[in-house]
Coordinates of C-alpha atoms in Angstrom, one line a residue:
M753 CA 78.1 90.6 80.7
E754 CA 80.9 91.8 78.6
A755 CA 84.2 89.8 78.4
G756 CA 86.2 92.4 80.3
G757 CA 83.7 92.5 83.1
L758 CA 83.6 88.7 83.4
A759 CA 87.4 88.5 83.4
D760 CA 87.5 91.2 86.1
S761 CA 85.0 89.4 88.2
L762 CA 86.8 86.1 87.9
L763 CA 90.1 87.7 88.8
S764 CA 88.6 89.5 91.7
G765 CA 87.1 86.2 92.9
A766 CA 90.5 84.5 92.6
C767 CA 92.1 87.3 94.6
V768 CA 89.6 86.9 97.4
L769 CA 89.8 83.1 97.4
F770 CA 93.6 83.0 97.4
T771 CA 93.9 85.7 100.0
L772 CA 91.5 84.1 102.4
G773 CA 93.2 80.8 101.8
M774 CA 96.6 82.5 102.6
F775 CA 95.2 84.0 105.8
S776 CA 93.8 80.7 106.9
T777 CA 97.2 78.9 106.7
G778 CA 97.9 80.5 110.0
L779 CA 95.2 78.4 111.6
S780 CA 97.4 75.4 111.6
D781 CA 100.1 77.4 113.3
L782 CA 97.6 78.6 115.8
K783 CA 96.5 75.1 116.5
H784 CA 100.1 73.9 116.8
M785 CA 101.0 76.8 119.3
R786 CA 98.0 76.0 121.5
M787 CA 98.6 72.2 121.5
T788 CA 102.4 72.4 122.2
R789 CA 102.2 75.6 124.2
S790 CA 105.2 76.9 122.3
V791 CA 106.2 78.6 119.1
D792 CA 109.1 76.3 118.2
S793 CA 108.1 75.7 114.6
V794 CA 106.3 79.0 113.9
Q795 CA 107.8 82.2 112.6
F796 CA 106.5 85.6 113.9
L797 CA 107.6 87.9 111.0
P798 CA 105.0 86.6 108.4
F799 CA 102.2 87.4 110.9
L800 CA 103.5 90.9 111.6
T801 CA 104.2 91.9 108.0
T802 CA 100.8 90.5 106.8
D803 CA 99.0 92.3 109.6
V804 CA 100.6 95.6 108.7
N805 CA 99.9 94.9 105.1
N806 CA 96.2 94.2 105.9
L807 CA 95.8 97.4 107.8
S808 CA 97.4 99.4 105.0
W809 CA 95.2 97.7 102.4
L810 CA 92.1 98.1 104.6
S811 CA 92.8 101.9 104.7
Y812 CA 93.3 102.0 100.9
G813 CA 90.1 99.9 100.3
A814 CA 88.2 102.4 102.5
L815 CA 89.7 105.3 100.6
K816 CA 88.7 103.8 97.2
G817 CA 85.4 102.4 98.4
N818 CA 86.4 99.0 97.1
W819 CA 84.5 96.4 99.1
T820 CA 86.7 93.5 97.9
L821 CA 89.7 95.2 99.5
I822 CA 87.8 96.2 102.6
V823 CA 86.3 92.8 103.4
V824 CA 89.3 90.7 102.6
N825 CA 91.7 92.9 104.6
A826 CA 89.4 93.3 107.6
V827 CA 89.2 89.5 107.8
G828 CA 93.0 89.3 107.4
A829 CA 93.7 91.9 110.0
V830 CA 91.6 90.2 112.6
L831 CA 93.2 86.8 111.9
Q832 CA 96.8 88.1 111.8
T833 CA 96.2 90.0 115.0
L834 CA 94.9 86.8 116.7
Y835 CA 98.0 84.9 115.4
I836 CA 100.3 87.6 116.8
L837 CA 98.6 87.6 120.2
V838 CA 98.8 83.8 120.5
Y839 CA 102.4 83.8 119.3
L840 CA 103.4 86.4 121.9
Y841 CA 101.6 84.5 124.6
Y842 CA 103.5 81.3 123.9
C843 CA 106.9 82.8 122.8
H844 CA 109.9 82.0 124.9
R845 CA 112.8 82.1 122.4
K846 CA 113.4 82.7 118.7
A847 CA 115.2 80.5 116.0
K848 CA 116.5 81.6 112.6
V849 CA 116.4 79.6 109.3
I850 CA 119.8 80.7 108.1
R851 CA 121.5 80.2 111.5
T852 CA 120.0 76.7 112.0
K853 CA 120.2 75.8 108.3
S854 CA 116.7 74.4 108.6
T855 CA 113.4 75.3 107.1
Q856 CA 111.5 73.4 109.7
R857 CA 110.2 76.7 111.0
L858 CA 109.0 77.9 107.5
S859 CA 105.6 77.1 106.3
F860 CA 105.6 75.6 102.8
S861 CA 101.8 76.0 102.5
L862 CA 102.1 79.7 103.4
T863 CA 104.8 80.2 100.8
I864 CA 102.6 78.7 98.1
A865 CA 99.6 80.7 99.3
T866 CA 101.6 83.9 99.4
L867 CA 102.8 83.3 95.9
L868 CA 99.3 82.7 94.5
T869 CA 97.8 85.6 96.5
S870 CA 100.5 88.1 95.5
A871 CA 100.5 87.0 91.9
S872 CA 96.7 87.2 91.7
W873 CA 96.6 90.7 93.3
T874 CA 99.4 91.8 91.0
F875 CA 97.5 90.7 87.9
Y876 CA 94.4 92.3 89.3
G877 CA 96.2 95.6 89.7
F878 CA 97.6 95.3 86.2
R879 CA 94.1 94.6 84.9
L880 CA 92.8 97.7 86.7
K881 CA 95.9 99.7 85.7
D882 CA 96.3 100.5 89.4
P883 CA 99.9 100.8 90.5
Y884 CA 98.7 101.0 94.2
I885 CA 97.7 97.4 93.9
V886 CA 100.6 96.2 91.8
V887 CA 103.5 97.7 93.6
P888 CA 102.9 96.4 97.2
N889 CA 102.0 92.9 96.0
F890 CA 105.0 92.3 93.7
P891 CA 107.4 91.9 96.6
G892 CA 105.3 89.0 97.8
I893 CA 106.1 87.2 94.6
L894 CA 109.8 87.9 95.1
T895 CA 109.9 86.8 98.8
S896 CA 108.0 83.6 97.9
F897 CA 110.7 82.7 95.4
I898 CA 113.3 83.5 98.1
R899 CA 111.5 81.1 100.5
F900 CA 111.3 78.4 97.7
W901 CA 115.1 78.8 97.4
L902 CA 115.5 78.3 101.1
F903 CA 113.4 75.2 101.0
W904 CA 115.7 73.9 98.2
K905 CA 118.9 74.9 100.0
Y906 CA 117.8 73.6 103.4
P907 CA 115.3 70.8 102.8
Q908 CA 113.1 69.8 105.6
E909 CA 114.2 66.6 107.3
Q910 CA 111.8 63.7 107.2
D911 CA 110.2 62.5 110.4
R912 CA 112.6 59.8 111.8
N913 CA 110.5 58.6 114.7
Y914 CA 110.5 55.1 113.4
Q915 CA 112.7 52.1 114.2
L916 CA 115.0 50.8 111.5
L917 CA 114.6 47.0 110.8
Q918 CA 117.6 44.8 111.4
T919 CA 118.6 42.8 108.3

């Protein structure tokens, strides 16, 4: 196998691995929503935007006949739709990060996964010289950095469910 083919295969594998990892971060939110019967610490917008993105990429993958895009985005669309349906089932009210000055409702693991996924797909698109892969994934890198900034500006509070010892 030539060097370019091996590099493309490794990068394609990284894209699949990071993307499926990103999609699976919602499983912890799903478990939390089912256990608490609420959506208090879960945000809806990432599920919606990722689902729309998956459906778009699934269409593009079908158009190009690219099985990497088809399989990954079919799995993603199914998972994101499931997350949305469970969210809507348990949703009673909404909270905002800026209004509450709290990142308790943001997922740090999803932020990292989104950065890795968006970066790997962007590099994959550059490698294939395909702007239809590069352009839609680049905003994921930017929004990840915005979320990192929010985590820095509004750090998550530590769990304070313990008793202080008297001295």
